Coordinates of C-alpha atoms (C1' of nucleotides) in Angstrom, one line a residue:
Chain A
M31 CA -7.4 18.9 -25.8
L32 CA -10.5 17.7 -27.6
G33 CA -12.9 20.0 -29.6
R34 CA -16.3 20.3 -28.0
P35 CA -19.0 18.3 -29.7
P36 CA -21.8 20.3 -31.3
R37 CA -24.3 18.7 -29.0
P38 CA -23.5 19.6 -25.4
G39 CA -24.6 17.5 -22.5
P40 CA -23.4 15.3 -19.7
V41 CA -21.1 12.6 -20.8
S42 CA -22.4 9.1 -20.3
R43 CA -20.3 7.2 -17.9
R44 CA -22.5 4.2 -17.6
G45 CA -21.6 0.7 -18.4
W46 CA -17.9 0.6 -18.6
P47 CA -15.7 -0.9 -15.9
R48 CA -12.9 1.4 -14.7
P49 CA -10.4 0.8 -12.0
P50 CA -11.8 2.0 -8.7
S51 CA -11.3 5.6 -7.9
P52 CA -10.9 6.4 -5.1
P53 CA -8.6 3.4 -4.7
S54 CA -9.8 0.2 -3.3
V55 CA -8.7 -1.2 0.0
E56 CA -6.5 -3.6 -1.9
A57 CA -4.7 -0.8 -3.7
V58 CA -3.9 1.1 -0.5
T59 CA -2.6 -2.0 1.2
G60 CA -0.2 -2.6 -1.7
A61 CA -1.9 -5.7 -3.1
V62 CA -2.2 -4.3 -6.5
T63 CA -1.8 -7.0 -9.1
N64 CA 0.2 -6.8 -12.3
D65 CA -3.1 -7.1 -14.3
E66 CA -4.4 -4.0 -12.6
V67 CA -1.3 -2.0 -13.4
A68 CA -1.4 -3.3 -17.0
A69 CA -5.1 -2.3 -17.3
A70 CA -4.3 1.2 -16.1
L71 CA -1.4 1.5 -18.7
T72 CA -3.6 0.1 -21.4
E73 CA -6.3 2.7 -20.5
L74 CA -3.7 5.4 -20.7
A75 CA -2.6 4.1 -24.1
D76 CA -6.2 4.0 -25.4
L77 CA -7.0 7.5 -24.1
T78 CA -3.8 8.9 -25.5
S79 CA -4.4 7.6 -29.0
I80 CA -8.1 8.5 -29.0
G81 CA -7.3 12.0 -27.7
G82 CA -5.0 12.5 -30.7
G83 CA -1.8 12.3 -28.6
D84 CA 1.6 11.1 -29.7
A85 CA 1.1 7.7 -31.3
F86 CA 4.5 6.6 -30.2
K87 CA 3.8 7.5 -26.7
A88 CA 0.6 5.5 -26.8
R89 CA 2.6 2.6 -28.2
A90 CA 5.1 2.9 -25.4
Y91 CA 2.3 2.6 -22.8
E92 CA 0.9 -0.4 -24.6
K93 CA 4.2 -2.1 -24.8
A94 CA 4.8 -1.4 -21.1
A95 CA 1.3 -2.7 -20.2
R96 CA 2.0 -6.0 -22.0
A97 CA 5.4 -6.4 -20.3
V98 CA 3.9 -5.7 -16.9
G99 CA 1.0 -8.0 -17.5
G100 CA 3.3 -10.8 -18.3
H101 CA 5.9 -10.1 -15.7
R102 CA 6.6 -12.9 -13.3
V103 CA 7.2 -10.8 -10.2
E104 CA 4.4 -8.6 -8.7
V105 CA 5.4 -5.1 -9.8
A106 CA 3.9 -3.7 -6.6
T107 CA 6.8 -5.1 -4.7
L108 CA 9.5 -3.4 -6.9
D109 CA 11.2 0.0 -6.6
A110 CA 11.9 2.4 -9.4
K111 CA 15.2 0.9 -10.3
Q112 CA 13.9 -2.6 -10.4
L113 CA 10.9 -1.5 -12.4
Q114 CA 13.1 0.0 -15.1
Q115 CA 14.7 -3.5 -15.6
I116 CA 11.4 -4.5 -17.2
P117 CA 11.7 -4.0 -21.0
G118 CA 9.6 -1.0 -22.1
V119 CA 9.5 0.5 -18.7
G120 CA 11.6 3.6 -18.2
K121 CA 11.8 6.4 -15.7
A122 CA 8.4 8.0 -16.4
I123 CA 6.4 4.8 -16.6
A124 CA 8.1 3.5 -13.4
E125 CA 7.0 6.6 -11.6
K126 CA 3.4 6.1 -12.9
I127 CA 3.4 2.4 -11.7
I128 CA 4.7 3.4 -8.2
E129 CA 2.1 6.1 -7.9
F130 CA -0.6 3.7 -9.1
C131 CA 0.3 1.1 -6.6
R132 CA 0.3 3.7 -3.8
S133 CA -2.9 5.6 -4.7
G134 CA -4.8 3.6 -7.4
T135 CA -4.2 6.2 -10.1
F136 CA -1.7 8.7 -11.3
P137 CA -1.9 12.3 -12.7
A138 CA -1.4 11.5 -16.4
L139 CA -4.2 9.0 -16.3
E140 CA -6.5 11.4 -14.5
K141 CA -5.7 14.1 -17.0
Q142 CA -6.6 11.9 -19.9
R143 CA -9.8 10.6 -18.2
A144 CA -10.8 14.2 -17.8
A145 CA -10.1 15.0 -21.5
V146 CA -11.7 12.0 -23.2
P147 CA -15.2 10.8 -22.6
E148 CA -15.1 7.3 -21.3
G149 CA -17.5 5.9 -23.9
L150 CA -15.1 6.7 -26.7
R151 CA -12.8 4.1 -25.3
H152 CA -15.5 1.6 -25.8
L153 CA -16.2 2.8 -29.3
V154 CA -12.8 1.7 -30.5
R155 CA -13.6 -1.8 -29.5
I156 CA -16.0 -1.9 -32.4
P157 CA -14.3 -3.8 -35.2
G158 CA -13.3 -1.4 -38.0
L159 CA -13.5 1.7 -35.8
G160 CA -10.2 3.0 -34.6
P161 CA -9.2 6.1 -32.6
K162 CA -9.2 8.5 -35.5
R163 CA -12.8 8.0 -36.7
A164 CA -14.1 7.6 -33.1
L165 CA -12.7 11.0 -32.5
V166 CA -14.4 12.4 -35.6
L167 CA -17.7 10.8 -34.5
Y168 CA -17.4 12.5 -31.2
Q169 CA -16.4 15.9 -32.4
E170 CA -18.8 16.1 -35.3
L171 CA -21.8 14.2 -34.0
G172 CA -21.3 14.2 -30.3
V173 CA -21.2 10.4 -30.2
T174 CA -19.8 9.1 -26.9
S175 CA -21.3 5.6 -26.6
V176 CA -22.1 2.5 -28.6
D177 CA -25.8 3.2 -28.2
E178 CA -25.4 6.7 -29.6
L179 CA -23.4 5.4 -32.5
Q180 CA -26.1 2.9 -33.3
A181 CA -28.7 5.7 -33.2
A182 CA -26.5 8.0 -35.4
V183 CA -26.1 5.2 -38.0
D184 CA -29.8 4.4 -38.0
A185 CA -30.7 8.1 -38.3
G186 CA -28.4 8.4 -41.3
R187 CA -26.4 11.1 -39.5
L188 CA -23.1 9.6 -40.9
D189 CA -24.1 10.2 -44.5
D190 CA -22.8 13.8 -44.6
L191 CA -19.6 13.0 -42.7
P192 CA -16.5 13.1 -44.9
G193 CA -14.8 9.8 -45.0
F194 CA -17.9 7.9 -43.9
G195 CA -19.6 6.2 -46.9
A196 CA -22.4 3.8 -47.1
K197 CA -20.1 0.8 -46.7
T198 CA -18.5 2.2 -43.6
A199 CA -21.9 2.8 -42.0
E200 CA -22.9 -0.8 -42.8
N201 CA -19.6 -2.1 -41.3
L202 CA -20.2 -0.1 -38.2
R203 CA -23.7 -1.5 -37.9
H204 CA -22.3 -5.0 -38.1
G205 CA -19.5 -4.1 -35.7
V206 CA -22.0 -2.9 -33.1
Q207 CA -23.9 -6.2 -33.4
V208 CA -20.7 -8.2 -32.8
L209 CA -20.0 -6.2 -29.7
R210 CA -23.6 -6.4 -28.5
S211 CA -23.7 -10.2 -28.8
S212 CA -21.0 -10.4 -26.2
A213 CA -22.4 -7.7 -23.9
G214 CA -22.5 -8.8 -20.3
R215 CA -20.3 -11.8 -20.8
V216 CA -16.8 -11.9 -19.5
H217 CA -13.8 -14.0 -20.5
I218 CA -13.2 -17.2 -18.5
D219 CA -9.9 -16.0 -16.9
V220 CA -11.6 -12.9 -15.5
A221 CA -14.5 -14.9 -14.1
T222 CA -12.2 -17.7 -12.7
A223 CA -9.9 -15.2 -10.9
A224 CA -13.0 -13.5 -9.3
A225 CA -14.6 -16.9 -8.4
E226 CA -11.4 -18.3 -6.9
R227 CA -10.8 -15.1 -4.9
I228 CA -14.3 -15.2 -3.5
V229 CA -14.2 -18.9 -2.8
G230 CA -10.9 -18.4 -1.0
V231 CA -12.4 -15.7 1.3
L232 CA -15.6 -17.5 2.0
S233 CA -13.9 -20.7 2.8
E234 CA -12.2 -19.0 5.7
V235 CA -15.5 -17.7 7.2
P236 CA -16.3 -19.6 10.5
G237 CA -19.1 -22.1 10.0
C238 CA -18.4 -22.6 6.3
V239 CA -18.4 -26.3 5.7
R240 CA -17.8 -26.3 2.0
C241 CA -17.5 -23.6 -0.8
A242 CA -17.1 -23.9 -4.5
Y243 CA -18.1 -22.2 -7.7
A244 CA -20.7 -23.8 -9.9
G245 CA -22.6 -22.7 -13.0
S246 CA -21.2 -22.4 -16.5
L247 CA -17.8 -21.5 -15.0
R248 CA -17.6 -25.0 -13.5
R249 CA -18.6 -26.4 -16.9
S250 CA -15.7 -24.5 -18.4
R251 CA -17.8 -22.5 -20.8
E252 CA -15.7 -20.1 -22.9
T253 CA -17.4 -17.0 -21.5
V254 CA -19.7 -16.6 -18.6
G255 CA -22.6 -14.2 -17.9
D256 CA -22.3 -14.4 -14.1
V257 CA -20.5 -16.4 -11.4
D258 CA -22.4 -18.8 -9.2
V259 CA -20.8 -19.5 -5.8
L260 CA -22.2 -22.1 -3.5
A261 CA -21.4 -22.5 0.2
A262 CA -22.6 -25.0 2.7
S263 CA -23.3 -23.8 6.2
T264 CA -26.0 -23.9 8.9
N265 CA -25.4 -20.2 9.5
P266 CA -25.5 -18.3 6.2
E267 CA -25.4 -14.7 7.6
P268 CA -21.6 -14.4 8.2
L269 CA -21.0 -15.7 4.6
M270 CA -23.4 -13.1 3.1
R271 CA -21.7 -10.4 5.2
A272 CA -18.2 -11.5 4.1
L273 CA -19.1 -11.4 0.4
K274 CA -20.7 -7.9 0.7
A275 CA -17.6 -6.7 2.5
M276 CA -15.1 -7.7 -0.2
P277 CA -13.1 -4.8 -1.5
D278 CA -14.0 -5.1 -5.2
V279 CA -17.8 -5.2 -4.6
A280 CA -19.2 -2.2 -6.6
D281 CA -22.8 -2.7 -5.5
V282 CA -25.1 -5.2 -3.7
I283 CA -27.9 -6.2 -6.1
G284 CA -29.8 -8.1 -3.4
S285 CA -29.3 -10.0 -0.2
G286 CA -31.4 -12.4 1.7
A287 CA -31.1 -15.5 3.9
K288 CA -30.3 -17.9 1.1
K289 CA -28.9 -15.8 -1.6
T290 CA -26.8 -12.6 -2.1
S291 CA -26.0 -11.0 -5.4
I292 CA -23.3 -8.5 -5.9
R293 CA -21.6 -6.8 -8.9
T294 CA -17.8 -6.4 -8.8
T295 CA -16.0 -3.3 -9.9
A296 CA -15.1 -5.1 -13.1
G297 CA -18.9 -5.4 -13.8
L298 CA -19.2 -9.1 -13.1
Q299 CA -22.3 -10.3 -11.3
V300 CA -21.7 -12.9 -8.5
D301 CA -24.5 -14.9 -6.9
L302 CA -23.8 -16.6 -3.6
R303 CA -26.2 -19.3 -2.4
V304 CA -25.8 -20.9 1.0
V305 CA -27.3 -24.3 1.5
P306 CA -27.4 -26.7 4.5
P307 CA -24.4 -29.0 4.5
E308 CA -26.6 -32.1 3.9
S309 CA -27.9 -30.6 0.6
W310 CA -24.4 -29.9 -0.8
G311 CA -24.3 -32.5 -3.5
A312 CA -27.9 -31.8 -4.8
A313 CA -27.3 -28.0 -4.8
L314 CA -23.9 -28.3 -6.5
Q315 CA -25.4 -30.5 -9.2
Y316 CA -28.4 -28.2 -9.6
F317 CA -26.5 -25.0 -9.8
T318 CA -23.8 -26.4 -12.1
G319 CA -26.4 -27.1 -14.8
S320 CA -26.7 -26.9 -17.7
K321 CA -30.4 -26.4 -17.7
A322 CA -30.7 -29.0 -20.5
H323 CA -28.7 -31.5 -18.6
N324 CA -30.8 -31.0 -15.5
V325 CA -34.0 -31.3 -17.3
R326 CA -32.9 -34.7 -18.6
L327 CA -31.9 -35.8 -15.1
R328 CA -35.2 -34.8 -13.6
T329 CA -37.0 -36.7 -16.3
I330 CA -35.1 -39.8 -15.5
A331 CA -35.9 -39.3 -11.8
V332 CA -39.6 -38.9 -12.5
H333 CA -39.7 -42.1 -14.6
A334 CA -38.1 -43.9 -11.7
G335 CA -40.8 -42.6 -9.3
L336 CA -38.3 -40.1 -7.8
K337 CA -38.1 -36.3 -7.6
L338 CA -34.9 -34.3 -8.0
S339 CA -34.5 -30.8 -6.8
E340 CA -31.7 -28.6 -5.5
Y341 CA -32.4 -30.0 -2.0
G342 CA -32.0 -33.6 -2.9
L343 CA -33.4 -36.7 -4.5
F344 CA -36.7 -37.8 -3.0
D345 CA -39.1 -40.6 -3.2
G346 CA -42.0 -39.4 -5.4
G347 CA -44.6 -41.0 -3.1
T348 CA -43.4 -40.6 0.4
D349 CA -41.1 -37.6 -0.1
E350 CA -38.4 -39.5 1.8
L351 CA -34.9 -38.2 1.2
I352 CA -32.9 -40.7 -0.8
G353 CA -29.7 -38.8 -1.4
S354 CA -28.3 -35.3 -1.4
R355 CA -24.8 -35.2 0.1
T356 CA -22.6 -35.7 -3.0
E357 CA -23.1 -35.5 -6.7
E358 CA -21.7 -39.0 -7.1
E359 CA -24.5 -40.3 -4.9
L360 CA -27.2 -38.6 -6.9
Y361 CA -26.0 -39.8 -10.2
R362 CA -25.6 -43.3 -8.9
R363 CA -29.1 -43.4 -7.5
L364 CA -30.4 -42.4 -10.9
G365 CA -28.4 -45.2 -12.5
L366 CA -25.7 -43.0 -14.0
A367 CA -22.0 -42.7 -13.7
W368 CA -20.9 -39.3 -12.3
V369 CA -20.7 -36.9 -15.2
A370 CA -17.8 -34.4 -15.3
P371 CA -19.2 -30.8 -15.4
P372 CA -17.7 -29.9 -18.8
L373 CA -19.8 -32.7 -20.4
R374 CA -23.1 -31.6 -18.8
E375 CA -24.7 -30.0 -21.9
D376 CA -27.1 -32.8 -23.0
R377 CA -24.9 -33.7 -25.9
G378 CA -25.0 -37.5 -25.3
E379 CA -23.4 -37.6 -21.9
I380 CA -26.6 -38.9 -20.2
E381 CA -26.7 -41.9 -22.5
A382 CA -23.0 -42.4 -22.1
A383 CA -23.3 -42.3 -18.3
Q384 CA -26.1 -44.8 -18.4
E385 CA -24.1 -47.2 -20.5
D386 CA -20.9 -46.5 -18.6
R387 CA -19.0 -45.3 -21.6
L388 CA -18.1 -41.8 -20.6
P389 CA -14.7 -40.7 -21.9
V390 CA -11.8 -40.4 -19.4
L391 CA -11.2 -36.7 -20.0
V392 CA -7.8 -35.2 -20.6
T393 CA -6.6 -33.2 -17.6
E394 CA -4.1 -30.4 -17.1
G395 CA -1.8 -33.0 -15.4
D396 CA -1.7 -35.1 -18.6
I397 CA -0.1 -32.3 -20.6
R398 CA 3.7 -32.9 -21.1
G399 CA 4.6 -29.8 -23.0
D400 CA 3.5 -26.7 -24.8
L401 CA 3.8 -26.6 -28.6
H402 CA 3.1 -23.0 -29.4
T403 CA 5.0 -20.2 -27.5
H404 CA 6.6 -16.9 -28.4
T405 CA 9.6 -15.0 -27.1
D406 CA 10.7 -11.4 -27.4
L407 CA 12.4 -12.2 -30.7
T408 CA 9.0 -11.5 -32.2
D409 CA 6.0 -10.3 -30.2
G410 CA 6.5 -12.0 -26.9
V411 CA 7.7 -10.1 -23.9
A412 CA 10.0 -12.6 -22.3
P413 CA 13.4 -13.6 -23.5
L414 CA 13.9 -17.2 -24.6
E415 CA 15.8 -18.2 -21.4
E416 CA 12.9 -17.0 -19.3
M417 CA 10.2 -18.8 -21.3
V418 CA 12.3 -22.0 -21.1
R419 CA 12.8 -21.6 -17.3
A420 CA 9.1 -21.0 -16.8
A421 CA 8.2 -24.1 -18.8
A422 CA 10.7 -26.2 -17.0
A423 CA 9.3 -25.0 -13.7
R424 CA 5.9 -26.5 -14.8
G425 CA 7.6 -29.8 -15.1
Y426 CA 7.2 -30.1 -18.8
A427 CA 9.0 -32.9 -20.7
Y428 CA 9.2 -30.7 -23.8
L429 CA 8.6 -27.2 -25.1
A430 CA 8.4 -25.9 -28.6
V431 CA 9.5 -22.3 -29.2
T432 CA 7.5 -21.1 -32.2
D433 CA 8.1 -17.4 -33.0
H434 CA 6.5 -15.8 -36.0
A435 CA 7.9 -16.2 -39.5
P436 CA 8.9 -13.4 -41.9
N437 CA 5.6 -13.1 -43.9
L438 CA 3.9 -11.6 -40.9
S439 CA 6.1 -8.6 -41.7
M440 CA 5.2 -6.6 -38.6
Q441 CA 7.3 -9.0 -36.6
R442 CA 10.4 -8.4 -38.6
M443 CA 11.6 -11.9 -38.5
T444 CA 14.5 -12.9 -40.8
T445 CA 16.1 -16.2 -41.6
E446 CA 19.3 -15.0 -39.9
K447 CA 17.4 -14.2 -36.6
M448 CA 15.6 -17.6 -36.8
L449 CA 18.9 -19.5 -37.3
A450 CA 20.5 -17.6 -34.4
Q451 CA 17.6 -18.5 -32.2
R452 CA 17.9 -22.1 -33.2
E453 CA 21.6 -22.1 -32.0
Q454 CA 20.4 -20.6 -28.7
V455 CA 17.6 -23.2 -28.4
R456 CA 20.1 -26.1 -29.0
R457 CA 22.5 -24.7 -26.5
L458 CA 19.7 -24.3 -23.9
D459 CA 18.5 -27.8 -24.7
R460 CA 21.8 -29.1 -23.4
V461 CA 21.3 -27.2 -20.1
H462 CA 17.8 -28.4 -19.4
R463 CA 18.4 -32.1 -19.2
R464 CA 14.8 -33.0 -18.1
M465 CA 13.0 -30.9 -20.8
R466 CA 13.5 -31.3 -24.5
L467 CA 13.5 -28.0 -26.4
L468 CA 12.0 -28.1 -29.9
H469 CA 12.8 -25.3 -32.3
G470 CA 9.7 -24.4 -34.2
T471 CA 7.9 -21.5 -35.8
E472 CA 4.4 -20.2 -36.3
L473 CA 4.1 -19.9 -40.1
N474 CA 1.6 -17.6 -41.7
I475 CA -1.0 -19.2 -44.0
D476 CA -1.4 -16.8 -46.9
P477 CA -4.7 -16.4 -48.8
D478 CA -3.7 -19.3 -51.2
G479 CA -2.8 -21.6 -48.4
A480 CA 1.0 -21.2 -48.9
V481 CA 3.4 -20.6 -46.0
D482 CA 6.7 -18.8 -45.3
W483 CA 10.1 -20.0 -46.4
D484 CA 11.0 -22.8 -48.9
E485 CA 11.2 -26.5 -48.2
E486 CA 14.8 -26.5 -47.3
V487 CA 14.3 -24.0 -44.5
L488 CA 11.1 -25.6 -43.3
A489 CA 12.8 -29.0 -43.1
G490 CA 15.1 -27.5 -40.5
F491 CA 12.4 -27.0 -37.9
D492 CA 11.5 -29.6 -35.3
L493 CA 7.8 -28.5 -35.5
C494 CA 5.8 -26.0 -37.5
V495 CA 2.5 -24.4 -36.4
A496 CA 0.7 -22.6 -39.2
S497 CA -2.0 -20.1 -38.7
V498 CA -4.3 -17.6 -40.5
H499 CA -3.5 -14.0 -39.6
S500 CA -5.2 -12.0 -42.3
H501 CA -7.9 -12.1 -45.0
F502 CA -10.5 -13.4 -42.6
D503 CA -13.4 -12.6 -44.9
Q504 CA -12.5 -15.0 -47.7
P505 CA -15.6 -16.8 -49.1
R506 CA -16.1 -20.3 -47.7
A507 CA -14.7 -22.2 -50.7
A508 CA -11.5 -20.2 -50.7
M509 CA -11.0 -20.4 -47.0
T510 CA -11.6 -24.1 -47.0
R511 CA -9.1 -24.6 -49.8
R512 CA -6.6 -22.4 -47.9
L513 CA -6.9 -24.5 -44.7
I514 CA -6.8 -27.8 -46.5
R515 CA -3.7 -26.8 -48.5
A516 CA -2.0 -25.9 -45.2
C517 CA -2.9 -29.3 -43.8
E518 CA -1.4 -30.9 -47.0
N519 CA 1.9 -29.1 -46.5
P520 CA 4.3 -31.9 -45.3
Y521 CA 6.1 -29.4 -43.0
V522 CA 3.0 -28.1 -41.2
H523 CA 2.3 -30.2 -38.1
V524 CA -0.3 -28.1 -36.3
I525 CA -2.9 -25.6 -37.5
G526 CA -2.8 -22.8 -34.9
H527 CA -6.1 -21.2 -33.7
P528 CA -7.9 -22.7 -36.7
S529 CA -11.1 -20.6 -36.7
T530 CA -9.2 -17.3 -35.8
R531 CA -12.2 -16.2 -33.7
M532 CA -11.7 -13.6 -31.0
L533 CA -14.3 -14.0 -28.3
G534 CA -16.6 -11.0 -28.3
R535 CA -14.7 -9.3 -31.1
R536 CA -14.4 -11.4 -34.2
D537 CA -16.4 -14.3 -35.6
A538 CA -14.8 -17.5 -36.7
V539 CA -13.9 -17.6 -40.4
D540 CA -16.3 -19.3 -42.7
A541 CA -15.1 -22.7 -43.9
D542 CA -16.4 -26.1 -44.7
W543 CA -15.1 -27.5 -41.4
E544 CA -16.1 -31.1 -42.2
A545 CA -13.8 -31.0 -45.2
V546 CA -11.0 -29.3 -43.2
F547 CA -11.3 -31.9 -40.5
Q548 CA -11.1 -34.8 -43.0
A549 CA -8.0 -33.2 -44.5
A550 CA -6.4 -32.8 -41.0
A551 CA -7.2 -36.4 -40.1
R552 CA -6.0 -37.7 -43.5
T553 CA -2.7 -35.8 -43.4
G554 CA -2.0 -36.3 -39.8
T555 CA -2.1 -32.6 -39.0
A556 CA -3.1 -31.7 -35.5
L557 CA -5.6 -28.9 -34.9
E558 CA -4.8 -26.5 -32.0
I559 CA -7.0 -25.8 -29.1
N560 CA -5.5 -22.4 -28.3
S561 CA -5.8 -21.7 -24.6
S562 CA -5.8 -18.0 -24.7
P563 CA -9.0 -16.8 -22.9
E564 CA -9.7 -14.5 -25.8
R565 CA -9.6 -17.3 -28.4
L566 CA -10.3 -20.8 -27.0
D567 CA -10.0 -21.9 -30.6
L568 CA -11.0 -24.4 -31.7
G569 CA -14.2 -24.0 -29.7
D570 CA -15.9 -27.0 -28.1
A571 CA -18.5 -27.6 -30.8
L572 CA -15.8 -27.8 -33.5
V573 CA -13.7 -30.0 -31.3
L574 CA -16.5 -32.4 -31.1
A575 CA -16.9 -32.5 -34.8
A576 CA -13.2 -32.8 -35.5
R577 CA -12.8 -35.6 -33.0
A578 CA -15.6 -37.5 -34.8
A579 CA -13.6 -37.1 -38.0
G580 CA -10.5 -38.7 -36.3
V581 CA -8.5 -35.5 -35.8
K582 CA -5.7 -35.2 -33.2
F583 CA -5.3 -32.0 -31.2
A584 CA -2.6 -29.9 -29.5
V585 CA -3.7 -27.9 -26.5
N586 CA -1.3 -25.0 -26.6
T587 CA -1.1 -21.6 -24.8
D588 CA 0.3 -19.4 -27.6
A589 CA 2.1 -17.8 -24.6
H590 CA 3.6 -14.4 -25.3
A591 CA 4.8 -14.1 -21.7
T592 CA 5.7 -16.6 -19.0
A593 CA 2.4 -16.0 -17.1
H594 CA 0.5 -17.1 -20.2
L595 CA 1.7 -20.6 -19.8
D596 CA -0.8 -20.8 -17.0
N597 CA -3.7 -20.3 -19.4
L598 CA -3.4 -24.0 -20.3
R599 CA -6.2 -24.8 -17.9
Y600 CA -8.7 -23.0 -20.1
G601 CA -7.6 -24.9 -23.2
V602 CA -7.9 -28.1 -21.3
G603 CA -11.4 -27.1 -20.2
T604 CA -12.4 -26.6 -23.8
A605 CA -10.8 -30.0 -24.7
Q606 CA -12.9 -31.6 -22.0
R607 CA -16.0 -29.9 -23.3
G608 CA -15.1 -31.5 -26.6
W609 CA -15.0 -35.0 -24.9
L610 CA -11.2 -35.4 -25.5
T611 CA -9.2 -38.0 -23.8
A612 CA -5.4 -37.8 -23.3
D613 CA -4.9 -40.0 -26.3
D614 CA -6.6 -37.4 -28.6
V615 CA -4.1 -34.7 -27.5
I616 CA -0.6 -35.0 -29.0
N617 CA 1.1 -33.0 -26.3
T618 CA 0.1 -35.5 -23.6
W619 CA 2.2 -38.1 -25.4
T620 CA 5.7 -39.0 -24.6
L621 CA 8.4 -37.2 -26.5
R622 CA 9.1 -40.4 -28.5
R623 CA 5.5 -40.8 -29.6
L624 CA 5.2 -37.1 -30.4
Q625 CA 8.3 -37.1 -32.5
S626 CA 7.1 -40.2 -34.4
F627 CA 3.8 -38.3 -35.1
L628 CA 5.8 -35.3 -36.4
R629 CA 7.9 -37.5 -38.6
R630 CA 5.0 -39.5 -40.0
K631 CA 3.4 -36.3 -41.1
S632 CA 6.2 -35.6 -43.6
A633 CA 6.1 -39.2 -44.9
N634 CA 2.3 -39.2 -45.3
T635 CA 1.9 -36.2 -47.4
Chain B
dG76 C1' 7.8 7.5 -23.6
dC77 C1' 11.6 4.1 -24.5
dC78 C1' 16.0 3.0 -26.3
dG79 C1' 21.0 3.1 -27.9
dT80 C1' 27.8 -1.6 -31.5
dT81 C1' 24.3 5.2 -32.4
dT82 C1' 25.3 8.3 -26.4
dT83 C1' 21.1 12.4 -25.9
dC84 C1' 18.5 12.8 -30.5
dG85 C1' 16.0 10.5 -33.8
dG86 C1' 13.8 6.5 -34.7
dC87 C1' 10.4 3.6 -33.0
dC88 C1' 6.1 -2.4 -36.4
dC89 C1' 5.7 -2.9 -41.8
dG90 C1' 2.7 -3.9 -45.4
dA91 C1' -1.7 -4.7 -47.2
dC92 C1' -6.5 -3.9 -47.5
dT93 C1' -10.6 -1.1 -47.5
dG94 C1' -13.4 2.5 -48.6
dT95 C1' -13.0 6.6 -49.8
dT96 C1' -11.1 9.3 -52.7
dT97 C1' -8.8 11.2 -57.3
dT98 C1' -3.9 10.3 -54.2
dC99 C1' -4.8 8.7 -49.6
dA100 C1' -6.2 8.0 -44.5
dG101 C1' -7.6 4.7 -41.3
dT102 C1' -7.4 0.1 -39.6
dC103 C1' -5.6 -4.3 -38.8
dG104 C1' -2.4 -8.0 -37.6

DNA sequence: GCCGTTTTCGGCCCGACTGTTTTCAGTCG
């Protein structure tokens, strides 16, 4: 299918996670998750487009992958007929899914894997490099990995390649850097899923007194390099054995009496430490970090004539144990209130804990509704009724449906479709007595800061989110003006994913954030904390700055499927890292207070 | 490969930007 590259040699297969083959124990026993099926279909889509296959076929696989990934029922439990009820899944894809659930792979996937070097799939993750040019690089230069691309760029081997000019080479160089800077780190949802699975298994091991994950994951960092799992037991051996025996362990990096390190098939490193039950609090505190926070704590201990380690808090002179069983005890003995893990970054939390003025952080339970969701009217995968049902099942008091507006033309939204949806929303609102449905939209902020539709149409929405979806490279002054003008629009209530960063793929836009925050605060425009694990936008540092400027926030999921509503926890984690209380977050408010905020916006500006 | 006020083929996500060309292909959202 592909032309042979001029430079023969073994194809590098290092570095990229791929579903286990032969199938894992889980796959054979039928416990294949929707995410795994979606990953296989996505891989097939990628390989198809890179291999120069039918673009529409690739798109069909992609669409099916998204639908499966967001499907509320485990597809492993469905038969062919039921599978074909999922939009985008027909006879052929249903067969592939069934075969995948049975054996962990299927013939079309294996055929593509054999035809396309695996590294090429990773090449197209470089911003600005798509399947077409990745294929050219492979066929003409034999490039099959990011490393080889970097070498080819550095050696000037792209210069003679038609269609690759100096600017392209420079863009690729920068793209490789962006990709590299995220190397080895995984998104928080992947790490959380792995950590919870492991904690679940280890907690069942006889002799396990306590088990939890610590590290940056417990602090709700946006990405994590590895997962730290902590267990308390007087008998570590069975715990170590249980971890090494888990089905998705790819290799054991090291294993001893106190610590075992493994790498999962997804390429994630997991460190398990087992401590005596009486050291639990000290160990949990120590392994949660951050390093900077712990350095401060140890300094405080030393000044008090004490010594703090992962084994406990000791008298500096006599080495007598003063405390070690719980974190609360340790902090109290050091004269501090217990500090919630997301705050432990040495960003003022030590002083606040000493003076007993730590914020009461917003929690997932405080959230009363989601203000940014999509349906299959635009690029979501679930129909309106399903999204509404799923939100109601979460016990929400309100839900805003905010499909894309016409200016994002790929979504083919029209005023007619929007008005028809509004009728549907009003009708459903009468059915769901306990949950108020708000009809909203996600407007597109154009390069000048203007948005879709005229005032008359905009005035008909209950709530408008407005977001940047293009022209990310505008100079700082223009981008700042653009965002401020969006804030000044009386119909814009929330700025969606304000920095537009994609973790590991795209940097935040360049703007004078201080000026933007002041505009948001002045105009009563909330800034979103987008809970998608690929965004988490605003990020914690900007949240801190915005809060200081008096900004209010909306922690939304931007759900494109019912399952995405569960991503809320990650947005809340970021809000906590930004020191936010429930009062800072408008979607913790009662419907009445929220509506008053929305109305005041129009009056203010 | 999916889908259908169209019933079995022919369309499917459209428009803009970028860098490269000299009229356009590739990429992105």
